[in-house]
XYZ file of C-alpha atoms in Angstrom:
727
model
C 181.079 39.155 34.948
C 184.710 38.615 34.022
C 185.636 35.003 33.308
C 189.108 35.895 34.572
C 187.682 36.570 38.071
C 185.797 33.248 38.018
C 188.977 31.437 37.013
C 190.961 33.005 39.856
C 188.269 31.984 42.343
C 187.840 28.418 41.051
C 191.581 27.715 41.004
C 192.017 29.001 44.557
C 189.090 26.900 45.820
C 190.529 23.746 44.262
C 194.033 24.504 45.563
C 192.681 24.857 49.096
C 190.507 21.749 48.719
C 187.312 23.659 49.544
C 185.373 22.704 46.374
C 186.174 19.906 43.899
C 186.553 20.271 40.134
C 183.442 18.109 39.538
C 181.273 20.596 41.397
C 182.916 23.682 39.924
C 182.597 22.549 36.272
C 178.800 22.910 35.899
C 178.792 26.097 37.964
C 181.398 27.760 35.746
C 179.143 27.196 32.736
C 176.262 29.022 34.498
C 178.350 31.806 35.986
C 178.373 33.925 32.824
C 174.582 34.354 32.996
C 174.458 35.036 36.767
C 174.771 38.406 38.483
C 177.786 38.059 40.747
C 179.289 35.207 38.728
C 180.752 32.061 40.259
C 181.082 33.557 43.720
C 177.344 34.322 43.907
C 176.430 30.788 42.773
C 178.690 29.183 45.346
C 177.279 31.340 48.152
C 173.660 30.717 47.096
C 174.171 26.945 47.152
C 175.903 27.078 50.526
C 179.182 25.619 49.216
C 181.252 28.511 50.586
C 180.658 31.606 52.701
C 180.974 35.160 51.481
C 183.944 35.679 53.803
C 185.826 32.829 52.108
C 185.215 34.340 48.660
C 186.289 37.813 49.798
C 189.400 36.413 51.465
C 190.449 34.753 48.184
C 189.816 37.933 46.181
C 191.797 39.965 48.729
C 194.738 37.551 48.609
C 194.902 37.023 44.841
C 194.126 40.619 43.784
C 196.031 42.324 46.632
C 192.952 44.208 47.821
C 192.139 45.348 51.361
C 189.131 43.712 53.072
C 187.129 45.850 55.529
C 184.407 45.030 58.044
C 181.247 47.131 58.152
C 182.441 49.086 61.201
C 185.699 49.929 59.387
C 184.161 51.473 56.282
C 184.345 55.027 57.654
C 182.248 56.676 54.947
C 182.935 60.337 54.181
C 180.025 62.567 53.188
C 182.132 64.275 50.501
C 182.488 60.964 48.639
C 178.761 60.255 48.846
C 177.919 63.712 47.490
C 180.035 63.097 44.362
C 178.284 59.869 43.294
C 174.595 59.776 42.295
C 172.527 57.067 43.940
C 171.581 55.408 40.640
C 175.283 54.940 39.783
C 176.093 53.417 43.177
C 173.093 51.075 42.959
C 173.698 50.088 39.347
C 177.370 49.186 39.859
C 176.748 47.949 43.443
C 179.407 49.915 45.290
C 179.620 52.347 48.205
C 181.787 55.500 47.961
C 183.996 55.718 51.038
C 186.720 58.322 50.685
C 187.809 61.049 48.290
C 191.461 62.100 48.404
C 193.891 63.524 45.817
C 191.613 62.837 42.847
C 191.233 59.230 43.978
C 187.947 57.777 45.170
C 187.954 54.702 47.391
C 184.883 52.498 46.888
C 183.750 49.343 48.700
C 182.678 46.421 46.497
C 181.672 42.839 47.214
C 182.669 41.714 43.688
C 185.834 43.326 42.291
C 185.357 45.380 39.124
C 186.792 44.039 35.912
C 188.764 46.442 33.719
C 185.771 47.468 31.615
C 183.532 48.165 34.623
C 186.268 50.067 36.426
C 186.829 52.295 33.374
C 183.080 52.954 33.100
C 182.806 53.949 36.776
C 185.876 56.214 36.516
C 184.356 57.933 33.482
C 181.000 58.557 35.199
C 182.452 59.584 38.554
C 185.391 61.558 37.204
C 187.959 60.168 39.655
C 190.464 57.335 39.687
C 188.883 54.350 41.467
C 190.568 52.477 44.326
C 188.720 49.314 45.396
C 188.391 47.736 48.837
C 186.374 44.618 49.620
C 183.365 44.409 51.946
C 180.366 42.161 52.452
C 177.419 42.806 50.146
C 175.068 43.418 53.086
C 177.456 46.003 54.561
C 177.468 47.822 51.221
C 173.660 47.756 50.923
C 173.290 48.945 54.522
C 175.754 51.748 53.803
C 173.821 52.867 50.722
C 170.581 52.872 52.740
C 172.193 54.773 55.602
C 173.975 57.453 53.568
C 171.570 57.962 50.669
C 168.445 57.496 52.763
C 165.938 54.692 53.286
C 163.972 54.070 50.082
C 166.009 56.606 48.109
C 166.047 54.384 45.017
C 162.309 53.801 45.196
C 161.588 57.527 45.541
C 163.850 58.279 42.596
C 161.937 55.823 40.413
C 158.622 57.322 41.526
C 159.872 60.779 40.594
C 160.899 59.526 37.149
C 157.494 57.970 36.449
C 155.206 60.474 38.182
C 153.707 63.228 36.024
C 153.876 66.890 36.973
C 150.173 66.993 37.848
C 150.509 63.958 40.110
C 153.469 65.539 41.935
C 151.442 68.685 42.469
C 148.515 66.646 43.787
C 150.676 64.960 46.384
C 152.070 68.272 47.639
C 149.050 70.534 47.767
C 146.505 68.146 49.333
C 143.616 70.270 48.115
C 140.157 69.557 49.444
C 138.940 68.913 45.868
C 141.025 65.747 45.526
C 138.999 62.808 44.285
C 138.917 59.490 46.057
C 140.051 57.721 42.891
C 143.174 59.885 42.639
C 144.161 59.195 46.249
C 143.622 55.474 45.813
C 145.611 55.544 42.607
C 148.546 57.200 44.333
C 148.334 54.892 47.329
C 148.016 51.846 45.135
C 151.021 52.671 42.986
C 153.497 49.803 43.171
C 156.365 52.157 44.024
C 154.510 53.694 46.975
C 153.616 50.245 48.290
C 157.261 49.266 47.977
C 158.365 52.400 49.840
C 155.984 51.729 52.754
C 157.109 48.099 52.833
C 160.740 49.203 52.955
C 160.009 51.380 55.983
C 158.217 48.511 57.737
C 160.967 45.991 56.976
C 163.716 48.370 58.036
C 161.954 49.135 61.317
C 161.424 45.438 62.036
C 165.065 44.667 61.230
C 166.216 47.330 63.705
C 163.891 45.955 66.441
C 161.729 49.089 66.470
C 158.521 48.948 68.492
C 157.047 52.106 66.936
C 157.364 54.023 63.672
C 156.657 57.782 63.747
C 155.940 59.487 60.399
C 155.730 63.216 61.124
C 155.081 65.901 58.496
C 156.463 69.388 59.081
C 156.561 72.458 56.905
C 158.790 71.580 53.965
C 159.983 68.200 55.265
C 158.979 64.817 56.669
C 160.662 63.166 59.649
C 160.625 59.388 60.145
C 161.675 58.075 63.553
C 161.905 54.626 65.133
C 161.503 53.859 68.817
C 164.137 51.268 69.685
C 164.565 50.068 73.273
C 162.348 52.930 74.416
C 164.346 55.713 72.706
C 163.442 57.532 69.478
C 166.038 57.603 66.686
C 165.878 59.573 63.438
C 165.927 57.560 60.215
C 167.763 59.040 57.256
C 165.192 59.623 54.521
C 165.656 61.439 51.185
C 164.232 64.981 51.310
C 162.035 64.134 48.292
C 159.824 62.006 50.550
C 157.906 65.186 51.427
C 156.356 65.034 47.941
C 154.736 61.681 48.729
C 153.520 62.091 52.304
C 149.874 62.005 51.162
C 150.270 58.798 49.214
C 152.266 57.194 52.055
C 149.601 58.161 54.593
C 146.831 56.898 52.303
C 148.613 53.596 51.726
C 149.023 53.023 55.473
C 145.392 53.987 56.159
C 144.155 51.586 53.477
C 146.213 48.801 55.075
C 144.597 49.579 58.454
C 141.091 49.871 56.944
C 140.786 53.562 57.863
C 138.881 56.307 56.058
C 141.382 57.840 53.615
C 139.130 60.849 52.940
C 138.869 61.899 56.590
C 141.904 64.000 57.493
C 140.347 66.233 60.161
C 139.817 63.658 62.917
C 142.135 61.189 64.664
C 141.718 57.579 63.543
C 142.887 54.223 64.882
C 143.143 50.957 62.991
C 144.929 47.663 62.730
C 146.696 45.626 60.053
C 148.455 42.273 60.011
C 151.528 41.756 57.830
C 154.229 39.128 57.437
C 157.849 40.299 57.598
C 160.779 37.889 57.284
C 158.497 34.962 58.028
C 157.096 36.580 61.196
C 153.493 37.742 61.492
C 153.377 41.314 62.823
C 150.318 43.085 64.211
C 150.394 46.768 63.215
C 148.453 49.235 65.377
C 148.003 52.391 63.298
C 147.023 55.778 64.693
C 146.708 59.048 62.786
C 146.198 62.592 64.061
C 145.702 65.799 62.059
C 148.426 68.482 62.104
C 148.741 71.777 60.177
C 151.262 70.115 57.819
C 149.335 66.893 57.242
C 148.514 63.699 59.099
C 151.031 62.418 61.622
C 151.026 58.625 61.757
C 152.355 56.258 64.398
C 152.598 52.516 63.749
C 153.173 50.138 66.655
C 154.719 46.787 65.718
C 153.577 43.854 67.858
C 154.644 40.262 67.154
C 151.589 38.007 66.887
C 153.465 35.064 68.410
C 155.522 35.826 71.469
C 156.735 33.704 74.360
C 156.228 35.279 77.777
C 158.194 34.194 80.826
C 159.110 35.816 84.133
C 162.753 34.825 83.661
C 163.064 36.945 80.507
C 161.758 40.006 82.355
C 165.013 40.223 84.299
C 163.748 39.153 87.709
C 166.279 38.121 90.312
C 165.824 34.744 92.012
C 164.319 36.440 95.070
C 161.891 38.444 92.913
C 160.971 35.365 90.860
C 160.117 33.467 94.041
C 157.934 36.374 95.230
C 156.127 36.534 91.879
C 155.569 32.782 91.856
C 153.985 32.860 95.304
C 151.771 35.803 94.388
C 150.376 34.421 91.134
C 149.583 31.091 92.763
C 147.296 32.760 95.328
C 143.648 31.655 95.020
C 142.232 35.185 95.279
C 143.142 38.842 95.710
C 144.344 41.698 93.499
C 147.887 42.021 92.162
C 148.518 45.517 90.819
C 151.383 46.429 88.477
C 152.150 50.156 88.633
C 154.223 52.466 86.484
C 153.977 55.067 83.722
C 153.027 54.338 80.114
C 155.690 52.288 78.368
C 157.118 50.700 81.510
C 156.255 47.147 80.432
C 153.253 46.584 82.710
C 151.248 44.669 80.093
C 154.191 42.413 79.274
C 154.565 41.537 82.955
C 150.852 40.751 83.219
C 151.020 38.492 80.160
C 154.044 36.709 81.638
C 152.069 36.090 84.849
C 149.065 34.783 82.903
C 151.331 32.576 80.803
C 152.652 30.858 83.929
C 149.200 29.972 85.246
C 147.531 29.338 81.876
C 146.497 25.701 82.265
C 143.483 23.633 81.287
C 142.319 23.685 84.914
C 141.929 27.469 84.970
C 139.484 29.743 83.198
C 141.248 33.042 82.416
C 139.392 36.054 80.994
C 140.881 39.455 80.221
C 139.397 42.810 79.294
C 141.897 45.136 77.627
C 142.202 48.384 75.714
C 143.551 47.304 73.301
C 144.246 43.557 73.230
C 147.990 43.726 72.650
C 148.914 40.054 72.341
C 146.761 37.050 71.562
C 147.138 34.134 73.995
C 145.783 30.674 73.314
C 143.674 29.379 76.191
C 142.769 32.893 77.371
C 139.444 34.576 76.578
C 140.238 38.191 75.659
C 137.754 41.072 75.437
C 138.429 44.356 73.639
C 137.069 47.539 75.248
C 134.752 49.456 72.891
C 133.759 52.758 74.489
C 131.735 53.764 71.442
C 129.110 51.105 72.273
C 129.378 51.380 76.043
C 131.685 48.389 76.637
C 134.083 49.758 79.228
C 136.169 48.029 81.903
C 133.458 48.158 84.590
C 130.704 46.770 82.357
C 132.980 44.097 80.918
C 134.128 43.086 84.384
C 130.542 42.582 85.549
C 129.795 40.402 82.523
C 132.978 38.356 83.007
C 131.724 37.128 86.378
C 128.859 35.282 84.668
C 131.408 33.175 82.753
C 132.775 31.405 85.826
C 136.402 32.640 85.656
C 139.230 31.663 88.003
C 141.572 34.463 86.966
C 140.669 37.900 85.596
C 142.927 40.526 84.061
C 141.702 44.120 83.844
C 143.876 46.169 81.515
C 143.791 49.271 83.702
C 141.906 50.614 86.718
C 140.828 54.104 85.696
C 137.726 54.905 87.726
C 135.895 54.187 90.973
C 133.398 51.729 89.484
C 136.135 49.555 87.957
C 138.234 49.697 91.138
C 135.352 48.776 93.452
C 134.149 46.004 91.168
C 137.671 44.542 90.959
C 138.004 44.650 94.754
C 134.672 42.910 95.320
C 135.508 40.323 92.651
C 138.766 39.574 94.474
C 136.911 39.216 97.786
C 134.565 36.636 96.261
C 137.402 34.228 95.479
C 138.921 35.384 92.184
C 142.510 36.277 91.387
C 142.614 39.668 89.657
C 145.530 41.256 87.776
C 145.463 44.911 86.793
C 147.570 48.061 86.354
C 147.733 51.574 87.780
C 149.648 54.660 86.712
C 151.759 55.574 89.763
C 155.414 56.392 90.333
C 156.088 53.756 92.981
C 154.439 50.786 94.641
C 153.237 52.520 97.822
C 151.523 55.264 95.811
C 149.156 52.609 94.474
C 147.420 52.647 97.859
C 146.780 56.385 97.842
C 145.759 56.296 94.170
C 142.983 53.805 94.903
C 141.838 55.785 97.939
C 141.946 59.027 95.928
C 139.784 57.395 93.240
C 137.215 56.830 95.977
C 137.726 53.209 97.024
C 137.116 52.695 100.730
C 140.337 51.875 102.621
C 138.800 48.678 104.025
C 138.251 47.405 100.471
C 141.849 48.173 99.495
C 143.238 46.605 102.665
C 141.211 43.430 102.364
C 141.494 42.789 98.617
C 144.980 43.815 97.424
C 147.794 41.292 97.901
C 150.661 43.265 96.364
C 151.622 46.465 94.584
C 154.461 45.981 92.097
C 156.137 49.019 90.552
C 158.357 48.541 87.531
C 160.444 50.391 84.950
C 162.337 49.352 81.852
C 166.043 50.077 81.409
C 168.187 49.386 78.364
C 170.622 46.487 78.584
C 174.228 46.728 77.463
C 174.971 45.138 74.088
C 176.828 41.860 74.685
C 178.802 42.257 71.442
C 180.533 45.486 72.502
C 180.294 45.272 76.294
C 183.361 46.377 78.230
C 184.242 47.469 81.723
C 183.883 51.204 82.267
C 187.163 52.181 83.899
C 186.385 55.878 84.062
C 186.305 57.736 87.353
C 182.840 57.091 88.757
C 183.597 57.204 92.472
C 180.533 59.325 93.230
C 178.207 56.793 91.583
C 179.977 53.890 93.269
C 179.579 55.587 96.643
C 175.843 55.941 95.940
C 175.548 52.252 95.029
C 177.474 51.123 98.116
C 175.458 53.395 100.388
C 172.025 52.548 98.996
C 172.635 48.794 98.825
C 174.451 48.635 102.142
C 177.558 47.036 100.624
C 180.765 46.755 102.683
C 183.023 48.550 100.168
C 183.433 49.731 96.576
C 185.890 46.945 95.726
C 183.238 44.650 94.264
C 181.396 47.388 92.363
C 182.290 47.222 88.679
C 180.568 49.323 86.035
C 180.120 48.360 82.394
C 179.155 50.089 79.158
C 178.691 49.323 75.477
C 181.124 51.115 73.212
C 178.798 50.751 70.192
C 178.931 48.311 67.282
C 177.035 47.247 64.161
C 174.808 44.870 66.108
C 173.421 47.613 68.358
C 173.440 50.343 65.682
C 176.300 52.071 67.565
C 174.077 52.776 70.592
C 175.815 50.421 73.030
C 172.443 48.923 74.042
C 170.480 45.875 72.917
C 167.059 45.150 74.399
C 165.583 46.118 77.758
C 165.187 44.581 81.178
C 162.776 45.436 83.999
C 163.543 46.638 87.508
C 160.958 46.031 90.213
C 159.698 47.286 93.565
C 157.498 44.620 95.166
C 155.362 45.762 98.096
C 153.631 42.839 99.790
C 150.544 43.848 101.755
C 150.895 42.340 105.244
C 148.718 42.820 108.324
C 150.569 45.909 109.491
C 150.324 47.602 106.089
C 146.610 46.825 106.142
C 146.407 48.717 109.448
C 148.245 51.662 107.889
C 145.875 51.639 104.898
C 142.880 51.690 107.239
C 144.398 54.733 108.972
C 144.846 56.483 105.586
C 148.525 57.144 106.295
C 150.631 58.773 103.539
C 152.279 56.571 100.921
C 155.715 57.626 102.175
C 155.015 56.055 105.573
C 153.920 52.798 103.957
C 157.043 52.865 101.809
C 159.300 53.379 104.838
C 157.754 50.460 106.658
C 158.033 48.201 103.579
C 161.713 49.131 103.208
C 162.298 48.271 106.854
C 160.782 44.853 106.141
C 163.233 44.205 103.308
C 161.534 45.669 100.243
C 163.981 46.700 97.534
C 163.133 50.040 95.962
C 163.236 50.586 92.215
C 166.593 52.273 92.607
C 168.052 49.422 94.656
C 166.749 46.895 92.127
C 168.386 48.983 89.422
C 171.732 49.139 91.231
C 171.694 45.345 91.455
C 171.301 45.200 87.672
C 174.228 47.633 87.325
C 176.493 45.508 89.531
C 175.464 42.381 87.606
C 176.555 44.101 84.381
C 173.135 44.292 82.751
C 172.896 48.065 82.392
C 174.590 51.388 83.114
C 174.154 53.723 86.118
C 172.825 56.458 83.837
C 169.856 54.275 82.884
C 168.932 53.763 86.549
C 169.349 57.427 87.465
C 167.019 58.376 84.599
C 164.107 56.092 85.521
C 164.444 55.732 89.313
C 164.472 58.883 91.492
C 167.064 59.440 94.180
C 166.121 57.960 97.526
C 165.415 60.853 99.895
C 165.790 59.088 103.227
C 166.819 60.357 106.615
C 169.725 58.747 108.442
C 167.257 56.899 110.626
C 165.336 55.595 107.572
C 168.580 54.473 105.962
C 169.472 52.725 109.180
C 166.134 50.934 109.021
C 166.977 49.794 105.494
C 170.457 48.626 106.523
C 170.436 48.010 110.281
C 174.040 46.824 110.213
C 175.089 50.343 109.279
C 173.021 52.118 111.916
C 174.717 54.852 113.839
C 175.752 54.418 117.426
C 172.840 54.866 119.882
C 174.505 57.797 121.618
C 175.232 59.979 118.601
C 178.223 62.301 118.668
C 179.639 64.690 116.100
C 182.350 63.347 113.787
C 185.122 65.743 114.742
C 188.549 65.421 116.343
C 188.470 68.965 117.675
C 187.807 69.723 121.314
C 184.120 69.928 122.200
C 182.347 73.237 122.209
C 180.358 74.540 125.140
C 177.188 73.275 123.536
C 178.701 69.813 123.114
C 179.695 69.750 126.769
C 176.057 70.367 127.603
C 175.131 67.506 125.321
C 173.752 69.697 122.557
C 174.969 70.071 118.973
C 173.675 70.353 115.464
C 174.835 67.538 113.177
C 174.917 67.354 109.393
C 171.794 65.206 109.209
C 168.410 65.353 107.592
C 167.029 66.187 111.067
C 168.639 67.986 113.968
C 169.458 65.591 116.819
C 169.592 66.551 120.497
C 170.676 64.784 123.677
C 167.584 65.409 125.739
C 165.390 63.567 128.228
C 161.741 63.273 127.234
C 159.215 60.879 128.767
C 157.918 58.136 126.515
C 155.705 55.074 126.768
C 156.042 52.109 124.468
C 154.914 48.604 123.686
C 156.041 46.067 121.122
C 153.421 45.808 118.391
C 151.741 42.438 118.357
C 152.194 41.651 122.055
C 149.256 39.353 122.768
C 148.741 40.379 126.387
C 148.268 44.069 125.541
C 145.286 45.635 123.907
C 145.908 48.275 121.294
C 146.616 51.755 122.646
C 146.958 50.555 126.260
C 150.294 51.181 127.988
C 151.512 49.675 131.275
C 153.316 51.748 133.912
C 156.457 49.599 133.751
C 156.836 50.571 130.100
C 157.553 54.197 130.853
C 160.944 55.354 129.665
C 163.085 58.411 129.049
C 164.856 59.284 125.809
C 168.620 59.699 125.662
C 168.461 61.712 122.466
C 165.742 62.749 120.069
C 165.223 63.974 116.504
C 162.313 64.387 114.113
C 163.431 61.145 112.467
C 163.962 58.861 115.450
C 165.167 58.515 119.046
C 167.288 56.477 121.475
C 166.055 55.347 124.899
C 167.099 52.884 127.601
C 164.943 49.891 128.551
C 165.364 46.758 130.680
C 163.648 44.828 127.854
C 165.567 43.764 124.750
C 163.331 43.933 121.670
C 164.523 42.294 118.453
C 166.104 44.425 115.755
C 163.383 44.989 113.160
C 160.481 44.829 115.614
C 157.851 47.580 115.483
C 157.043 49.613 118.601
C 154.052 51.791 119.321
C 155.123 55.021 121.018
C 153.735 57.906 123.043
C 156.159 60.827 123.257
C 155.208 63.417 125.902
C 156.692 66.744 124.929
C 157.021 69.294 127.782
C 155.570 72.777 127.882
C 152.142 71.771 126.577
C 153.390 70.578 123.202
C 150.991 67.664 123.448
C 151.563 63.937 123.142
C 152.793 62.420 119.905
C 151.654 58.920 118.977
C 153.383 56.940 116.214
C 154.969 53.653 115.204
C 158.730 53.168 115.151
C 161.158 50.564 113.889
C 163.912 49.072 116.080
C 167.157 49.555 114.151
C 169.741 48.821 116.849
C 169.932 47.332 120.358
C 173.146 47.478 122.465
C 173.953 47.079 126.141
C 173.679 50.342 128.017
C 176.292 51.788 130.358
C 173.654 51.356 133.039
C 173.748 47.707 134.107
C 170.685 45.648 133.202
C 169.496 48.116 130.540
C 169.700 48.258 126.738
C 170.016 51.327 124.533
C 167.369 51.003 121.811
C 167.611 53.043 118.573
C 164.328 53.662 116.771
C 163.303 55.338 113.529
C 159.786 56.685 113.090
C 157.602 54.948 110.521
C 154.344 56.871 110.283
C 155.038 60.221 111.904
C 152.685 62.823 110.447
C 153.984 66.069 109.013
C 152.416 68.070 111.842
C 153.984 65.895 114.558
C 157.362 65.985 112.841
C 157.131 69.774 112.794
C 156.368 69.770 116.543
C 159.460 67.686 117.242
C 161.646 69.883 115.048
C 160.338 73.033 116.745
C 160.890 71.543 120.222
C 164.490 70.561 119.391
C 165.229 73.933 117.819
C 163.930 75.730 120.901
C 166.042 73.522 123.194
C 169.176 74.255 121.178
C 168.645 78.006 121.118
């Protein structure tokens, strides 16, 4: 290290009063024997920051200082400099132009070093300053992760060893495989992959061999990203696989069968649980490593719940008994939500036992059982044994079969609180899934307290978050319509433009969106009747349930995520006008529906008939109906009084309008009998009151209803009747 550079730095520090002469004296004596000189010593001892040192170098030596995002590396410059040269002299090639190569350094070259680099590279060197970590990250990114390690392995590995790693012949000896896997360089390479994945917040590492190459990918925030690896890694795929299998205590000889194992490592002071899985492929073993922190704090607040959703969760998990089911596909965060629920009620007064496959996180104060199918310990058998240990709360990792489902239901009925998961697309489908498995509807209705569907969406990086001022009127219209907002004025969209913190993705972390279906008395009736999930969903929406999509739109408006994330994980709501009116009664259409046109009415319109642009054709027609408000104490179910006869004003396959002297509340549920003429039979169903207004006929009210549980066959009858009336 040049003493001239140390002198420049020390003088500037004293001039600015940052470090005194008394402190600098002893350090200057040591600087000649230290890599990085005086600047490195000062930074190591915390006397100055690297930015201060670089700022002084930039000012005194008239050099440009760049941030990591400003480096703008060109591939042509990288191709001209061998990795060993860049690593040895600790610089990153940035740009090549007119026989001049711009390189980023954290310590400026002295004259001798600059001449040496120019001789090796063959170009005139122009220096710019950057942080050391930015330079190291750039080398890793552009030359490939572990490139230096692989180069050293290639230099020390004999020709026969290289051939052994490529061919993977069946005659390989165990000792040779262990020798390759135990080589210090291979261990270092695997460790580099693990550390890099942990640093980038990866939850999974995928090592995939293909013909002639190896692909390494990380799953970050639910999305897979390729990792730049040197092409030479293909020569060491066997030794890498063997090293990982040894760590996970797997059989390194067996390459024909899938294997699963586990290892515990410490990375950056954190203990990480590695779940290793290998499967055979024609090109070698494909390995996936899941990284799970051993110590993790779980809380409902960190899941992204709104205040309303948090209150609902709190009430549910404090119930003394019943089943709470979390539904969603694999990777939707169901287990994390269950652990957060258990964490909230994990007290000395409660005995909590779980049975899982596998046990993902260890929780103090909770007895956790690992499913072992090989010895007959499955969910159903474990659940039966758990009951003999006097639990208050039980968590079943997943309900997969009839025996587990029935046992869980009966456990809930005997005074235990049970948490579990199902694989369904929405909350209401959890009902039909249990019935399809074979559980009797009465067991489902009496034991389940709530079905909670959830998905994970990526959150916008706070470091590069900005308002998205692009033209997104169509999306804003969707948000306003589906949330029932008054206008688009308050709808602002945001995005992440990409930065170093988020690896230029624009996202950092994930948040959950929820659909919470509380099982009330009426839903229990619907379950007993085996009605379709769509009918249960419609009723729940009418009672105020937010769908996954609506929950997602709320996160978009709050600035947590982007509309694209919600559209990807939550399907479009396919609701009729009447169903949308039930969701947002304030936006319900007028009871006497007319076409939106300023033109003079057609002959059909004069007769009170027209076809509107709706999900269902609507017709002004008089049809006899009988009704009663559900829950009226004086009436027995399915009995109708004469004074509750009525006549419709208009009718569709989605709902109807009729006049009545009674004024039911908006949101009340009515039981209907619709008597279609010409022997089209009587249709029975439930309907939701979405609007009540005074009728033109004095003393009467026009009541708008939307059907809740109309069967497909009855809906077809109504559609056919209306079509025939129109034609």
